[in-house]
Amino acid sequence: MSRGSLAKWSVKPYLYILPMVVIFGVFSVYPMLRTVFLSFMETNAIATQMQFVGLGNYSDMTSDRHFWSVVGNTAIYGFSQVILTLGLGLLFAAVANSNMVKFRTLFRLSAFYPYVLPIAVAAMVWIYLYNPSRGAINLLLDHRIQWLNSYDYALLALIIVSVWKSLGFSFLLILAGMQNISKEYYEAAALETNNHVKRYFMLTLPMLMPTLFVVCLLCVTSSFQSMDLVAIMTQGGPGHSSNVLMYYIYQEGIINRRLGYGSAMSTIFLLVLVAFTIVYLKFGERRVEYER
C-alpha cells in the first residue's frame, strides 16, 4: 500500500459500523457457533457439564420416529402456507388494484390488519372461533369438529390461522409491485387484447416476478421458523399431529433438557434453510428480462 493510499485511509468509517458488528456477533454469530458446538455434546440443562459424543446426537435423529413425523408436518405446514399466501395475495392485490371494489382503502386495511395484530391476540381469537361448542365456525357447520384436539384437523386449523395472519404481508408487497408497473405497458397491451385475464397473465404476472421472487423467499424462511401459533394453540398435539420442527426443538432442548439433541436438530435445520436459500437465489438469477 502506497503512502498516498495510507494517508487517505481512515479508521473512522469502520468505527461507525463497529457497534452493529459487535451486536451482530454477540447475538447472532456466537449463538450459532455455540449451537453447532453443543450439537456434538451431551450436556445438562444449562450446559455446565458436557461430554463429547461426536455424531451421537445426529444419529439419534435417524431413529426418532417423532422427528420424522414433525419434519413431515413442517413441510406440509410451510409449503401450504407459502402457496396459499402467495395465491391469495395475488388475488387480493389484483382486486385492490382494480375498480372492482368501491371502498379500496377499507379493503386494503382489512386485508393488512391481521398481519399487524399481535400473534397472541390472533391465536386467542381463533381459539374461540374453533371452540367446539360455542365457536362461530362450528355453528356454521352441520356437525361439531374438535379442530384443535383432532389428529385430522389440528394441523389444518393451524395452517388456516397462519395464512390469515401472514396474508397481509404478501398482499402489501404484491400490491406495491403492481402499482409500480407503468400504465404505458397496459395501454400497449390493450391494443393487442381486451381480455383482462389474458392481459394479467401476459403482462402483470411476468412483470411481478422479481417481487414474487422476494416474497416467496421471505414466506418460506418465516413459515419454516414459525412456532408461536403452535405453542399457544395446540402445543404440538394431540400427540405430535400438529407439531412443527421449531417447537419440537424447543420441547426436546428446553423442556426435556436434551440440549445437545436440540442443538443437533437446530444445526440440521439451519443447513437445510441455507442450502434452500442458495439454490433458490441461484435459480432466481434467471429473472424476467423486459424489452427496453
mmCIF file of C-alpha atoms in Angstrom:
data_model
loop_
_atom_site.group_PDB
_atom_site.id
_atom_site.type_symbol
_atom_site.label_atom_id
_atom_site.label_comp_id
_atom_site.label_asym_id
_atom_site.label_seq_id
_atom_site.Cartn_x
_atom_site.Cartn_y
_atom_site.Cartn_z
ATOM 1 C CA MET A 1 0.000 0.000 0.000
ATOM 2 C CA SER A 2 1.465 3.365 -1.052
ATOM 3 C CA ARG A 3 1.930 6.324 1.282
ATOM 4 C CA GLY A 4 -0.793 8.218 -0.566
ATOM 5 C CA SER A 5 -3.351 5.491 -0.008
ATOM 6 C CA LEU A 6 -2.270 5.162 3.639
ATOM 7 C CA ALA A 7 -2.812 8.872 4.107
ATOM 8 C CA LYS A 8 -6.331 8.606 2.681
ATOM 9 C CA TRP A 9 -7.213 5.518 4.708
ATOM 10 C CA SER A 10 -9.094 6.271 7.898
ATOM 11 C CA VAL A 11 -10.421 4.078 10.662
ATOM 12 C CA LYS A 12 -13.292 6.471 11.337
ATOM 13 C CA PRO A 13 -15.834 4.919 8.879
ATOM 14 C CA TYR A 14 -15.280 1.499 10.428
ATOM 15 C CA LEU A 15 -15.935 2.853 13.902
ATOM 16 C CA TYR A 16 -19.441 3.814 12.793
ATOM 17 C CA ILE A 17 -20.330 0.212 11.972
ATOM 18 C CA LEU A 18 -18.410 -1.315 14.886
ATOM 19 C CA PRO A 19 -21.378 -1.277 17.340
ATOM 20 C CA MET A 20 -23.583 -3.065 14.814
ATOM 21 C CA VAL A 21 -20.851 -5.620 14.084
ATOM 22 C CA VAL A 22 -20.408 -6.288 17.798
ATOM 23 C CA ILE A 23 -24.160 -6.655 18.368
ATOM 24 C CA PHE A 24 -24.459 -8.990 15.371
ATOM 25 C CA GLY A 25 -21.532 -11.071 16.585
ATOM 26 C CA VAL A 26 -22.810 -11.364 20.159
ATOM 27 C CA PHE A 27 -26.464 -12.062 19.375
ATOM 28 C CA SER A 28 -26.216 -13.942 16.048
ATOM 29 C CA VAL A 29 -22.784 -15.370 15.233
ATOM 30 C CA TYR A 30 -21.841 -16.556 18.731
ATOM 31 C CA PRO A 31 -25.179 -18.332 19.461
ATOM 32 C CA MET A 32 -24.997 -20.037 16.068
ATOM 33 C CA LEU A 33 -21.435 -21.288 16.640
ATOM 34 C CA ARG A 34 -22.330 -22.283 20.195
ATOM 35 C CA THR A 35 -25.277 -24.313 18.921
ATOM 36 C CA VAL A 36 -23.046 -26.178 16.463
ATOM 37 C CA PHE A 37 -20.557 -26.878 19.272
ATOM 38 C CA LEU A 38 -23.260 -28.174 21.638
ATOM 39 C CA SER A 39 -24.623 -30.477 18.936
ATOM 40 C CA PHE A 40 -21.566 -32.695 19.460
ATOM 41 C CA MET A 41 -22.048 -32.786 23.226
ATOM 42 C CA GLU A 42 -24.242 -34.476 25.798
ATOM 43 C CA THR A 43 -24.998 -31.758 28.332
ATOM 44 C CA ASN A 44 -27.196 -30.890 31.266
ATOM 45 C CA ALA A 45 -29.938 -28.266 31.069
ATOM 46 C CA ILE A 46 -27.603 -25.260 31.445
ATOM 47 C CA ALA A 47 -24.586 -26.716 29.588
ATOM 48 C CA THR A 48 -22.285 -26.643 32.624
ATOM 49 C CA GLN A 49 -21.444 -30.351 32.337
ATOM 50 C CA MET A 50 -20.533 -31.668 28.906
ATOM 51 C CA GLN A 51 -19.452 -34.953 27.399
ATOM 52 C CA PHE A 52 -18.304 -35.270 23.808
ATOM 53 C CA VAL A 53 -20.491 -37.750 21.899
ATOM 54 C CA GLY A 54 -19.425 -36.965 18.334
ATOM 55 C CA LEU A 55 -22.240 -37.594 15.888
ATOM 56 C CA GLY A 56 -24.358 -39.359 18.503
ATOM 57 C CA ASN A 57 -26.998 -36.639 18.621
ATOM 58 C CA TYR A 58 -27.229 -36.640 14.842
ATOM 59 C CA SER A 59 -27.603 -40.425 14.693
ATOM 60 C CA ASP A 60 -30.419 -40.213 17.255
ATOM 61 C CA MET A 61 -32.462 -38.264 14.709
ATOM 62 C CA THR A 62 -32.498 -41.196 12.296
ATOM 63 C CA SER A 63 -34.176 -43.450 14.885
ATOM 64 C CA ASP A 64 -36.501 -40.809 16.354
ATOM 65 C CA ARG A 65 -39.917 -41.551 14.859
ATOM 66 C CA HIS A 66 -41.343 -38.318 16.279
ATOM 67 C CA PHE A 67 -38.639 -36.328 14.499
ATOM 68 C CA TRP A 68 -39.612 -37.601 11.056
ATOM 69 C CA SER A 69 -43.291 -37.085 11.794
ATOM 70 C CA VAL A 70 -42.547 -33.500 12.795
ATOM 71 C CA VAL A 71 -40.443 -32.955 9.659
ATOM 72 C CA GLY A 72 -43.405 -34.074 7.549
ATOM 73 C CA ASN A 73 -45.730 -31.725 9.437
ATOM 74 C CA THR A 74 -43.264 -28.866 8.972
ATOM 75 C CA ALA A 75 -43.089 -29.453 5.219
ATOM 76 C CA ILE A 76 -46.894 -29.567 4.912
ATOM 77 C CA TYR A 77 -47.305 -26.517 7.143
ATOM 78 C CA GLY A 78 -44.617 -24.473 5.391
ATOM 79 C CA PHE A 79 -45.434 -25.192 1.767
ATOM 80 C CA SER A 80 -49.189 -24.913 2.337
ATOM 81 C CA GLN A 81 -48.718 -21.506 3.914
ATOM 82 C CA VAL A 82 -46.433 -20.293 1.113
ATOM 83 C CA ILE A 83 -48.687 -21.480 -1.724
ATOM 84 C CA LEU A 84 -51.906 -20.192 -0.150
ATOM 85 C CA THR A 85 -50.353 -16.906 0.960
ATOM 86 C CA LEU A 86 -48.923 -16.195 -2.489
ATOM 87 C CA GLY A 87 -52.087 -17.276 -4.295
ATOM 88 C CA LEU A 88 -54.455 -15.282 -2.106
ATOM 89 C CA GLY A 89 -52.010 -12.371 -2.033
ATOM 90 C CA LEU A 90 -52.085 -12.216 -5.832
ATOM 91 C CA LEU A 91 -55.884 -12.405 -5.836
ATOM 92 C CA PHE A 92 -56.375 -9.742 -3.172
ATOM 93 C CA ALA A 93 -53.795 -7.442 -4.759
ATOM 94 C CA ALA A 94 -55.477 -7.763 -8.167
ATOM 95 C CA VAL A 95 -58.842 -6.864 -6.627
ATOM 96 C CA ALA A 96 -57.406 -3.957 -4.624
ATOM 97 C CA ASN A 97 -55.605 -2.612 -7.694
ATOM 98 C CA SER A 98 -58.737 -2.688 -9.860
ATOM 99 C CA ASN A 99 -62.013 -0.810 -9.875
ATOM 100 C CA MET A 100 -63.972 -3.844 -8.660
ATOM 101 C CA VAL A 101 -64.082 -2.572 -5.066
ATOM 102 C CA LYS A 102 -65.620 0.792 -4.173
ATOM 103 C CA PHE A 103 -64.003 1.203 -0.766
ATOM 104 C CA ARG A 104 -60.488 0.211 -1.797
ATOM 105 C CA THR A 105 -58.787 1.850 1.185
ATOM 106 C CA LEU A 106 -61.005 -0.048 3.614
ATOM 107 C CA PHE A 107 -60.405 -3.268 1.689
ATOM 108 C CA ARG A 108 -56.635 -2.792 1.861
ATOM 109 C CA LEU A 109 -56.724 -2.049 5.576
ATOM 110 C CA SER A 110 -58.911 -5.101 6.212
ATOM 111 C CA ALA A 111 -56.533 -7.347 4.279
ATOM 112 C CA PHE A 112 -53.426 -5.983 6.005
ATOM 113 C CA TYR A 113 -54.811 -5.723 9.547
ATOM 114 C CA PRO A 114 -54.263 -9.379 10.594
ATOM 115 C CA TYR A 115 -50.541 -9.039 9.845
ATOM 116 C CA VAL A 116 -50.054 -6.263 12.432
ATOM 117 C CA LEU A 117 -52.241 -7.983 15.018
ATOM 118 C CA PRO A 118 -50.162 -9.418 17.912
ATOM 119 C CA ILE A 119 -49.714 -13.145 17.466
ATOM 120 C CA ALA A 120 -51.069 -13.944 20.943
ATOM 121 C CA VAL A 121 -54.233 -11.937 20.294
ATOM 122 C CA ALA A 122 -54.742 -13.588 16.903
ATOM 123 C CA ALA A 123 -54.277 -17.040 18.432
ATOM 124 C CA MET A 124 -56.787 -16.372 21.210
ATOM 125 C CA VAL A 125 -59.367 -15.090 18.710
ATOM 126 C CA TRP A 126 -59.046 -18.239 16.627
ATOM 127 C CA ILE A 127 -59.124 -20.491 19.692
ATOM 128 C CA TYR A 128 -62.532 -19.008 20.432
ATOM 129 C CA LEU A 129 -63.632 -19.394 16.790
ATOM 130 C CA TYR A 130 -62.520 -23.047 16.857
ATOM 131 C CA ASN A 131 -64.347 -23.754 20.124
ATOM 132 C CA PRO A 132 -66.314 -26.991 19.512
ATOM 133 C CA SER A 133 -69.443 -25.857 21.370
ATOM 134 C CA ARG A 134 -69.540 -22.049 21.108
ATOM 135 C CA GLY A 135 -67.221 -21.282 18.199
ATOM 136 C CA ALA A 136 -68.603 -19.427 15.194
ATOM 137 C CA ILE A 137 -67.073 -21.909 12.737
ATOM 138 C CA ASN A 138 -68.849 -24.947 14.169
ATOM 139 C CA LEU A 139 -72.109 -23.008 14.379
ATOM 140 C CA LEU A 140 -71.981 -22.730 10.582
ATOM 141 C CA LEU A 141 -71.413 -26.474 10.154
ATOM 142 C CA ASP A 142 -73.843 -29.360 10.485
ATOM 143 C CA HIS A 143 -71.667 -31.188 12.994
ATOM 144 C CA ARG A 144 -69.153 -30.164 15.618
ATOM 145 C CA ILE A 145 -65.469 -30.612 14.863
ATOM 146 C CA GLN A 146 -62.786 -30.735 17.530
ATOM 147 C CA TRP A 147 -60.489 -28.530 15.476
ATOM 148 C CA LEU A 148 -57.588 -28.208 17.901
ATOM 149 C CA ASN A 149 -57.992 -31.603 19.582
ATOM 150 C CA SER A 150 -58.281 -33.781 16.484
ATOM 151 C CA TYR A 151 -55.472 -35.700 14.814
ATOM 152 C CA ASP A 152 -57.084 -34.980 11.453
ATOM 153 C CA TYR A 153 -57.826 -31.262 11.798
ATOM 154 C CA ALA A 154 -55.288 -29.730 14.215
ATOM 155 C CA LEU A 155 -52.600 -29.079 11.595
ATOM 156 C CA LEU A 156 -55.181 -27.778 9.112
ATOM 157 C CA ALA A 157 -56.512 -25.397 11.763
ATOM 158 C CA LEU A 158 -53.010 -24.005 12.320
ATOM 159 C CA ILE A 159 -52.425 -23.587 8.579
ATOM 160 C CA ILE A 160 -55.646 -21.577 8.234
ATOM 161 C CA VAL A 161 -54.642 -19.223 11.052
ATOM 162 C CA SER A 162 -51.092 -18.895 9.727
ATOM 163 C CA VAL A 163 -52.291 -17.989 6.226
ATOM 164 C CA TRP A 164 -54.807 -15.493 7.631
ATOM 165 C CA LYS A 165 -52.089 -13.913 9.784
ATOM 166 C CA SER A 166 -49.372 -13.641 7.113
ATOM 167 C CA LEU A 167 -51.541 -12.823 4.092
ATOM 168 C CA GLY A 168 -51.309 -9.069 4.647
ATOM 169 C CA PHE A 169 -47.525 -9.112 4.200
ATOM 170 C CA SER A 170 -47.543 -10.717 0.753
ATOM 171 C CA PHE A 171 -50.637 -8.728 -0.226
ATOM 172 C CA LEU A 172 -48.931 -5.408 0.534
ATOM 173 C CA LEU A 173 -45.706 -6.238 -1.334
ATOM 174 C CA ILE A 174 -47.523 -7.644 -4.366
ATOM 175 C CA LEU A 175 -49.855 -4.636 -4.473
ATOM 176 C CA ALA A 176 -46.852 -2.307 -4.370
ATOM 177 C CA GLY A 177 -45.300 -4.282 -7.225
ATOM 178 C CA MET A 178 -48.487 -3.999 -9.279
ATOM 179 C CA GLN A 179 -48.724 -0.258 -8.741
ATOM 180 C CA ASN A 180 -45.105 0.096 -9.811
ATOM 181 C CA ILE A 181 -45.902 -1.248 -13.293
ATOM 182 C CA SER A 182 -46.147 1.639 -15.744
ATOM 183 C CA LYS A 183 -49.568 2.325 -17.265
ATOM 184 C CA GLU A 184 -47.889 2.571 -20.665
ATOM 185 C CA TYR A 185 -47.444 -1.198 -20.682
ATOM 186 C CA TYR A 186 -51.167 -1.711 -20.107
ATOM 187 C CA GLU A 187 -52.019 0.789 -22.840
ATOM 188 C CA ALA A 188 -49.805 -1.125 -25.258
ATOM 189 C CA ALA A 189 -51.278 -4.470 -24.162
ATOM 190 C CA ALA A 190 -54.814 -3.110 -24.624
ATOM 191 C CA LEU A 191 -54.070 -2.706 -28.333
ATOM 192 C CA GLU A 192 -53.483 -6.460 -28.599
ATOM 193 C CA THR A 193 -56.302 -7.782 -26.415
ATOM 194 C CA ASN A 194 -59.246 -6.553 -24.357
ATOM 195 C CA ASN A 195 -59.315 -9.730 -22.269
ATOM 196 C CA HIS A 196 -58.338 -8.704 -18.726
ATOM 197 C CA VAL A 197 -57.449 -12.258 -17.681
ATOM 198 C CA LYS A 198 -55.181 -12.753 -20.681
ATOM 199 C CA ARG A 199 -53.606 -9.353 -20.064
ATOM 200 C CA TYR A 200 -52.966 -10.308 -16.448
ATOM 201 C CA PHE A 201 -51.074 -13.492 -17.349
ATOM 202 C CA MET A 202 -49.369 -11.921 -20.344
ATOM 203 C CA LEU A 203 -48.204 -8.690 -18.700
ATOM 204 C CA THR A 204 -48.871 -8.294 -14.979
ATOM 205 C CA LEU A 205 -47.685 -11.679 -13.749
ATOM 206 C CA PRO A 206 -44.367 -11.704 -15.685
ATOM 207 C CA MET A 207 -43.539 -8.187 -14.501
ATOM 208 C CA LEU A 208 -44.304 -9.193 -10.922
ATOM 209 C CA MET A 209 -41.729 -11.999 -10.974
ATOM 210 C CA PRO A 210 -38.973 -10.013 -9.185
ATOM 211 C CA THR A 211 -41.455 -9.096 -6.440
ATOM 212 C CA LEU A 212 -42.835 -12.639 -6.202
ATOM 213 C CA PHE A 213 -39.277 -13.945 -6.013
ATOM 214 C CA VAL A 214 -38.565 -11.902 -2.874
ATOM 215 C CA VAL A 215 -41.989 -12.527 -1.314
ATOM 216 C CA CYS A 216 -41.700 -16.284 -1.814
ATOM 217 C CA LEU A 217 -38.240 -16.430 -0.230
ATOM 218 C CA LEU A 218 -39.360 -14.409 2.798
ATOM 219 C CA CYS A 219 -42.517 -16.503 3.201
ATOM 220 C CA VAL A 220 -40.604 -19.789 3.050
ATOM 221 C CA THR A 221 -37.971 -18.812 5.605
ATOM 222 C CA SER A 222 -40.525 -17.307 8.003
ATOM 223 C CA SER A 223 -43.038 -20.159 7.723
ATOM 224 C CA PHE A 224 -40.474 -22.865 8.428
ATOM 225 C CA GLN A 225 -39.294 -20.988 11.522
ATOM 226 C CA SER A 226 -42.799 -20.496 12.902
ATOM 227 C CA MET A 227 -43.639 -21.936 16.303
ATOM 228 C CA ASP A 228 -45.628 -19.268 18.152
ATOM 229 C CA LEU A 229 -49.057 -20.358 16.898
ATOM 230 C CA VAL A 230 -48.251 -23.983 17.714
ATOM 231 C CA ALA A 231 -47.081 -23.066 21.217
ATOM 232 C CA ILE A 232 -50.223 -21.058 22.001
ATOM 233 C CA MET A 233 -52.939 -23.078 20.254
ATOM 234 C CA THR A 234 -52.040 -26.790 20.308
ATOM 235 C CA GLN A 235 -48.604 -27.300 21.919
ATOM 236 C CA GLY A 236 -47.945 -29.722 19.077
ATOM 237 C CA GLY A 237 -50.837 -32.007 19.978
ATOM 238 C CA PRO A 238 -52.747 -34.123 20.031
ATOM 239 C CA GLY A 239 -49.705 -36.361 20.117
ATOM 240 C CA HIS A 240 -47.396 -34.813 17.542
ATOM 241 C CA SER A 241 -50.067 -34.374 14.875
ATOM 242 C CA SER A 242 -49.674 -30.583 14.722
ATOM 243 C CA ASN A 243 -46.080 -30.296 15.883
ATOM 244 C CA VAL A 244 -43.501 -28.463 13.761
ATOM 245 C CA LEU A 245 -39.732 -28.655 13.875
ATOM 246 C CA MET A 246 -39.054 -25.376 15.699
ATOM 247 C CA TYR A 247 -41.440 -26.269 18.510
ATOM 248 C CA TYR A 248 -40.084 -29.841 18.670
ATOM 249 C CA ILE A 249 -36.568 -28.414 19.050
ATOM 250 C CA TYR A 250 -37.865 -26.323 21.949
ATOM 251 C CA GLN A 251 -39.561 -29.351 23.519
ATOM 252 C CA GLU A 252 -36.505 -31.592 23.295
ATOM 253 C CA GLY A 253 -33.838 -28.991 24.010
ATOM 254 C CA ILE A 254 -35.511 -26.935 26.751
ATOM 255 C CA ILE A 255 -38.449 -28.846 28.240
ATOM 256 C CA ASN A 256 -36.865 -32.331 28.086
ATOM 257 C CA ARG A 257 -33.399 -30.858 28.815
ATOM 258 C CA ARG A 258 -31.723 -32.580 25.865
ATOM 259 C CA LEU A 259 -29.721 -29.523 24.881
ATOM 260 C CA GLY A 260 -27.277 -31.441 22.693
ATOM 261 C CA TYR A 261 -30.034 -33.161 20.728
ATOM 262 C CA GLY A 262 -31.933 -29.902 20.311
ATOM 263 C CA SER A 263 -28.747 -28.217 19.081
ATOM 264 C CA ALA A 264 -28.181 -31.009 16.557
ATOM 265 C CA MET A 265 -31.687 -30.563 15.141
ATOM 266 C CA SER A 266 -31.166 -26.785 15.030
ATOM 267 C CA THR A 267 -27.907 -27.238 13.121
ATOM 268 C CA ILE A 268 -29.508 -29.515 10.535
ATOM 269 C CA PHE A 269 -32.431 -27.119 10.212
ATOM 270 C CA LEU A 270 -30.041 -24.202 9.660
ATOM 271 C CA LEU A 271 -28.106 -26.095 6.981
ATOM 272 C CA VAL A 272 -31.325 -27.007 5.162
ATOM 273 C CA LEU A 273 -32.508 -23.385 5.164
ATOM 274 C CA VAL A 274 -29.116 -22.116 3.982
ATOM 275 C CA ALA A 275 -28.988 -24.732 1.203
ATOM 276 C CA PHE A 276 -32.527 -23.888 0.125
ATOM 277 C CA THR A 277 -31.751 -20.158 0.075
ATOM 278 C CA ILE A 278 -28.589 -20.655 -2.004
ATOM 279 C CA VAL A 279 -30.364 -22.883 -4.537
ATOM 280 C CA TYR A 280 -33.345 -20.538 -4.656
ATOM 281 C CA LEU A 281 -31.146 -17.486 -5.229
ATOM 282 C CA LYS A 282 -29.192 -19.379 -7.880
ATOM 283 C CA PHE A 283 -32.320 -20.139 -9.902
ATOM 284 C CA GLY A 284 -33.699 -16.713 -9.091
ATOM 285 C CA GLU A 285 -30.984 -15.112 -11.196
ATOM 286 C CA ARG A 286 -32.974 -16.189 -14.239
ATOM 287 C CA ARG A 287 -35.368 -13.290 -13.897
ATOM 288 C CA VAL A 288 -37.700 -11.959 -16.491
ATOM 289 C CA GLU A 289 -35.936 -9.647 -18.903
ATOM 290 C CA TYR A 290 -38.053 -6.797 -20.113
ATOM 291 C CA GLU A 291 -37.698 -5.328 -23.567
ATOM 292 C CA ARG A 292 -36.411 -1.817 -23.495
#
